[in-house]
Amino acid sequence: MDKNIVLIGFMGSGKSVVAKRLAAQLKRKVLSTDGLIIKREGKSIAKIFRDSGEDDFRRCEREVIADIAQKENVIIDCGGGAVLDKENLTKLKEKGILFYLDATPEVIYQRIKKQRHRPLLNCPNPMDRIEELLTARRPFYEKADHVINTDGKSAQQACKEIVAIVTEK
Ligand code: S3P
């Protein structure tokens, strides 16, 4: 069995783009937690937050993770808050190697500033919010097996580093 490749990290750290590149290169399927939640609920993440609140979104996220963490040989693209839940982290680690895609708040801000689909960053001072959330979340992200710094790196470079790790032995 090949372990799952699980990408974790803050919004805008490049998880989705890197996941697609890895999938193409390693010929594996990508499962995105957000994508599966959107499909299951039939509405966008922003609408789920608006209609039923973050707690409900987190409940869906836990259910989706409980299901996909059991797969094998896939790439899992996790929403930025997924591993704040201890049980999610434990389940993802059972069959996966976790990669934390790290970036500074400034780089994250540059990547997300024109995007509007993330309810947690739709606020008057997104830069302050990024700094605050990232400080609180870093200890959770650092529970990953490997840290890939993505500052100033293309998705292709980040992907290459991950492939080197999963294929070494
Ligand atoms: C969230 C990150 C988002 C999405 C939701 C909450 C978070 O996913 O799951 O808006 O708590 O960091 P991305 O990290 O893919 O943007």
Coordinates of C-alpha atoms and ligand atoms in Angstrom, one line a residue:
M1 CA 0.0 0.0 0.0
D2 CA 1.2 3.5 -0.8
K3 CA 0.4 5.9 2.0
N4 CA -1.9 8.8 1.3
I5 CA -0.3 12.2 0.7
V6 CA -2.1 14.7 2.9
L7 CA -1.6 18.4 2.4
I8 CA -2.3 20.7 5.3
G9 CA -1.7 24.4 6.0
F10 CA -3.2 27.8 6.0
M11 CA -5.6 29.2 3.4
G12 CA -3.6 30.4 0.4
S13 CA -0.6 28.1 1.2
G14 CA -1.1 26.4 -2.2
K15 CA -2.5 23.1 -1.1
S16 CA -5.0 22.7 -4.0
V17 CA -2.6 23.7 -6.8
V18 CA 0.1 21.4 -5.4
A19 CA -2.4 18.6 -4.9
K20 CA -3.4 18.7 -8.6
R21 CA 0.2 18.7 -9.7
L22 CA 1.0 15.8 -7.5
A23 CA -2.0 13.9 -8.8
A24 CA -0.8 14.4 -12.4
Q25 CA 2.7 13.4 -11.7
L26 CA 2.1 10.4 -9.4
K27 CA -1.1 9.3 -11.2
R28 CA -3.2 9.4 -8.1
K29 CA -6.6 10.8 -7.3
V30 CA -7.1 14.0 -5.4
L31 CA -9.8 14.2 -2.7
S32 CA -10.4 17.8 -1.5
T33 CA -12.2 18.1 1.9
D34 CA -13.8 21.4 0.8
G35 CA -14.8 19.9 -2.6
L36 CA -16.5 17.0 -1.0
I37 CA -18.3 19.2 1.5
I38 CA -19.6 21.4 -1.3
K39 CA -20.8 18.4 -3.3
R40 CA -22.4 16.8 -0.3
E41 CA -24.2 19.9 0.9
G42 CA -25.0 21.3 -2.6
K43 CA -23.7 24.8 -1.7
S44 CA -20.6 26.8 -1.4
I45 CA -18.5 26.9 1.7
A46 CA -19.4 30.6 2.1
K47 CA -23.1 29.7 2.0
I48 CA -22.7 26.9 4.5
F49 CA -21.1 29.3 6.9
R50 CA -23.8 31.9 6.3
D51 CA -26.8 29.4 6.5
S52 CA -25.7 27.1 9.3
G53 CA -22.5 28.6 10.8
E54 CA -18.9 27.4 11.3
D55 CA -19.8 24.6 13.7
D56 CA -22.0 22.9 11.2
F57 CA -19.3 23.3 8.6
R58 CA -16.8 21.6 11.0
R59 CA -19.2 18.8 11.6
C60 CA -19.4 18.1 7.8
E61 CA -15.6 18.4 7.6
R62 CA -15.2 15.7 10.3
E63 CA -17.6 13.4 8.5
V64 CA -15.8 13.8 5.2
I65 CA -12.4 13.2 6.8
A66 CA -13.6 10.1 8.7
D67 CA -14.5 8.7 5.3
I68 CA -11.6 9.7 3.1
A69 CA -8.8 9.1 5.7
Q70 CA -9.6 5.4 5.2
K71 CA -8.7 5.4 1.5
E72 CA -5.3 4.4 0.2
N73 CA -3.0 5.8 -2.4
V74 CA -4.8 9.1 -2.7
I75 CA -3.8 12.8 -2.3
I76 CA -5.9 14.6 0.3
D77 CA -6.2 18.4 0.0
C78 CA -7.4 19.5 3.5
G79 CA -9.2 22.8 4.3
G80 CA -7.0 25.1 6.4
G81 CA -8.9 24.4 9.7
A82 CA -9.1 20.6 9.3
V83 CA -6.2 19.6 11.6
L84 CA -7.2 21.8 14.4
D85 CA -9.5 18.9 15.4
K86 CA -7.4 16.2 17.1
E87 CA -9.5 13.4 15.8
N88 CA -9.2 14.6 12.2
L89 CA -5.4 14.7 12.6
T90 CA -5.3 11.2 14.1
K91 CA -7.4 9.7 11.4
L92 CA -5.4 11.4 8.6
K93 CA -2.1 10.1 10.1
E94 CA -3.3 6.5 10.2
K95 CA -2.9 6.0 6.4
G96 CA -1.2 9.2 5.4
I97 CA 2.1 11.2 5.3
L98 CA 1.2 14.8 6.3
F99 CA 2.9 17.7 4.6
Y100 CA 2.5 21.2 6.0
L101 CA 2.7 23.8 3.3
D102 CA 4.1 26.8 5.1
A103 CA 4.1 30.4 4.0
T104 CA 4.5 33.8 5.8
P105 CA 1.5 36.0 6.4
E106 CA 2.6 38.5 3.8
V107 CA 2.9 35.8 1.1
I108 CA -0.5 34.4 2.1
Y109 CA -2.0 37.8 2.0
Q110 CA -0.7 38.5 -1.5
R111 CA -2.1 35.1 -2.7
I112 CA -5.6 35.5 -1.2
K113 CA -6.3 39.3 -1.4
K114 CA -8.3 39.2 -4.6
Q115 CA -10.3 36.0 -3.6
R116 CA -13.6 36.2 -1.9
H117 CA -14.6 32.6 -1.2
R118 CA -13.1 32.2 2.2
P119 CA -15.6 33.4 4.9
L120 CA -12.9 33.5 7.6
L121 CA -10.9 36.1 5.6
N122 CA -13.8 38.3 4.5
C123 CA -13.2 40.9 7.1
P124 CA -12.0 44.5 7.2
N125 CA -8.4 43.6 8.1
P126 CA -7.5 40.3 6.4
M127 CA -3.8 40.8 7.1
D128 CA -4.3 41.1 10.9
R129 CA -6.6 38.1 10.8
I130 CA -4.1 36.0 8.9
E131 CA -1.4 36.8 11.4
E132 CA -3.7 36.1 14.4
L133 CA -5.0 32.8 13.0
L134 CA -1.6 31.6 11.8
T135 CA 0.0 32.2 15.2
A136 CA -2.8 30.2 16.8
R137 CA -2.7 27.4 14.2
R138 CA 1.0 26.9 13.7
P139 CA 1.4 24.4 16.5
F140 CA -1.3 22.3 14.9
Y141 CA 0.2 22.5 11.4
E142 CA 3.6 21.6 12.8
K143 CA 2.3 18.2 13.8
A144 CA 2.8 17.2 10.1
D145 CA 5.5 14.7 9.2
H146 CA 7.2 17.2 6.9
V147 CA 7.2 21.0 6.4
I148 CA 7.5 22.4 2.9
N149 CA 8.2 26.1 2.8
T150 CA 6.4 27.6 -0.1
D151 CA 7.6 31.3 0.1
G152 CA 8.8 32.3 -3.3
K153 CA 8.4 28.8 -4.7
S154 CA 6.3 27.7 -7.6
A155 CA 3.8 24.9 -7.1
Q156 CA 6.0 22.8 -9.4
Q157 CA 9.0 23.2 -6.9
A158 CA 6.9 22.4 -3.9
C159 CA 5.5 19.3 -5.7
K160 CA 9.1 18.2 -6.6
E161 CA 10.1 18.4 -3.0
I162 CA 7.2 16.3 -1.9
V163 CA 7.7 13.7 -4.6
A164 CA 11.4 13.4 -3.6
I165 CA 10.3 12.7 0.0
V166 CA 7.6 10.1 -0.9
T167 CA 9.8 8.3 -3.4
E168 CA 13.0 8.1 -1.4
K169 CA 13.7 4.9 0.5
Ligands
S3P1 C1 -10.8 27.2 6.3 C2 -10.1 27.0 5.1 C3 -10.8 26.8 3.8 C4 -12.2 26.2 4.1 C5 -13.0 27.1 5.0 C6 -12.3 27.2 6.4 C7 -10.0 27.4 7.5 O1 -10.1 25.9 3.0 O2 -12.1 24.9 4.6 O3 -13.2 28.3 4.5 O4 -10.5 27.3 8.6 O5 -8.8 27.7 7.4 P1 -8.7 26.4 2.2 O6 -7.6 26.2 3.2 O7 -8.6 25.4 1.1 O8 -8.9 27.8 1.7

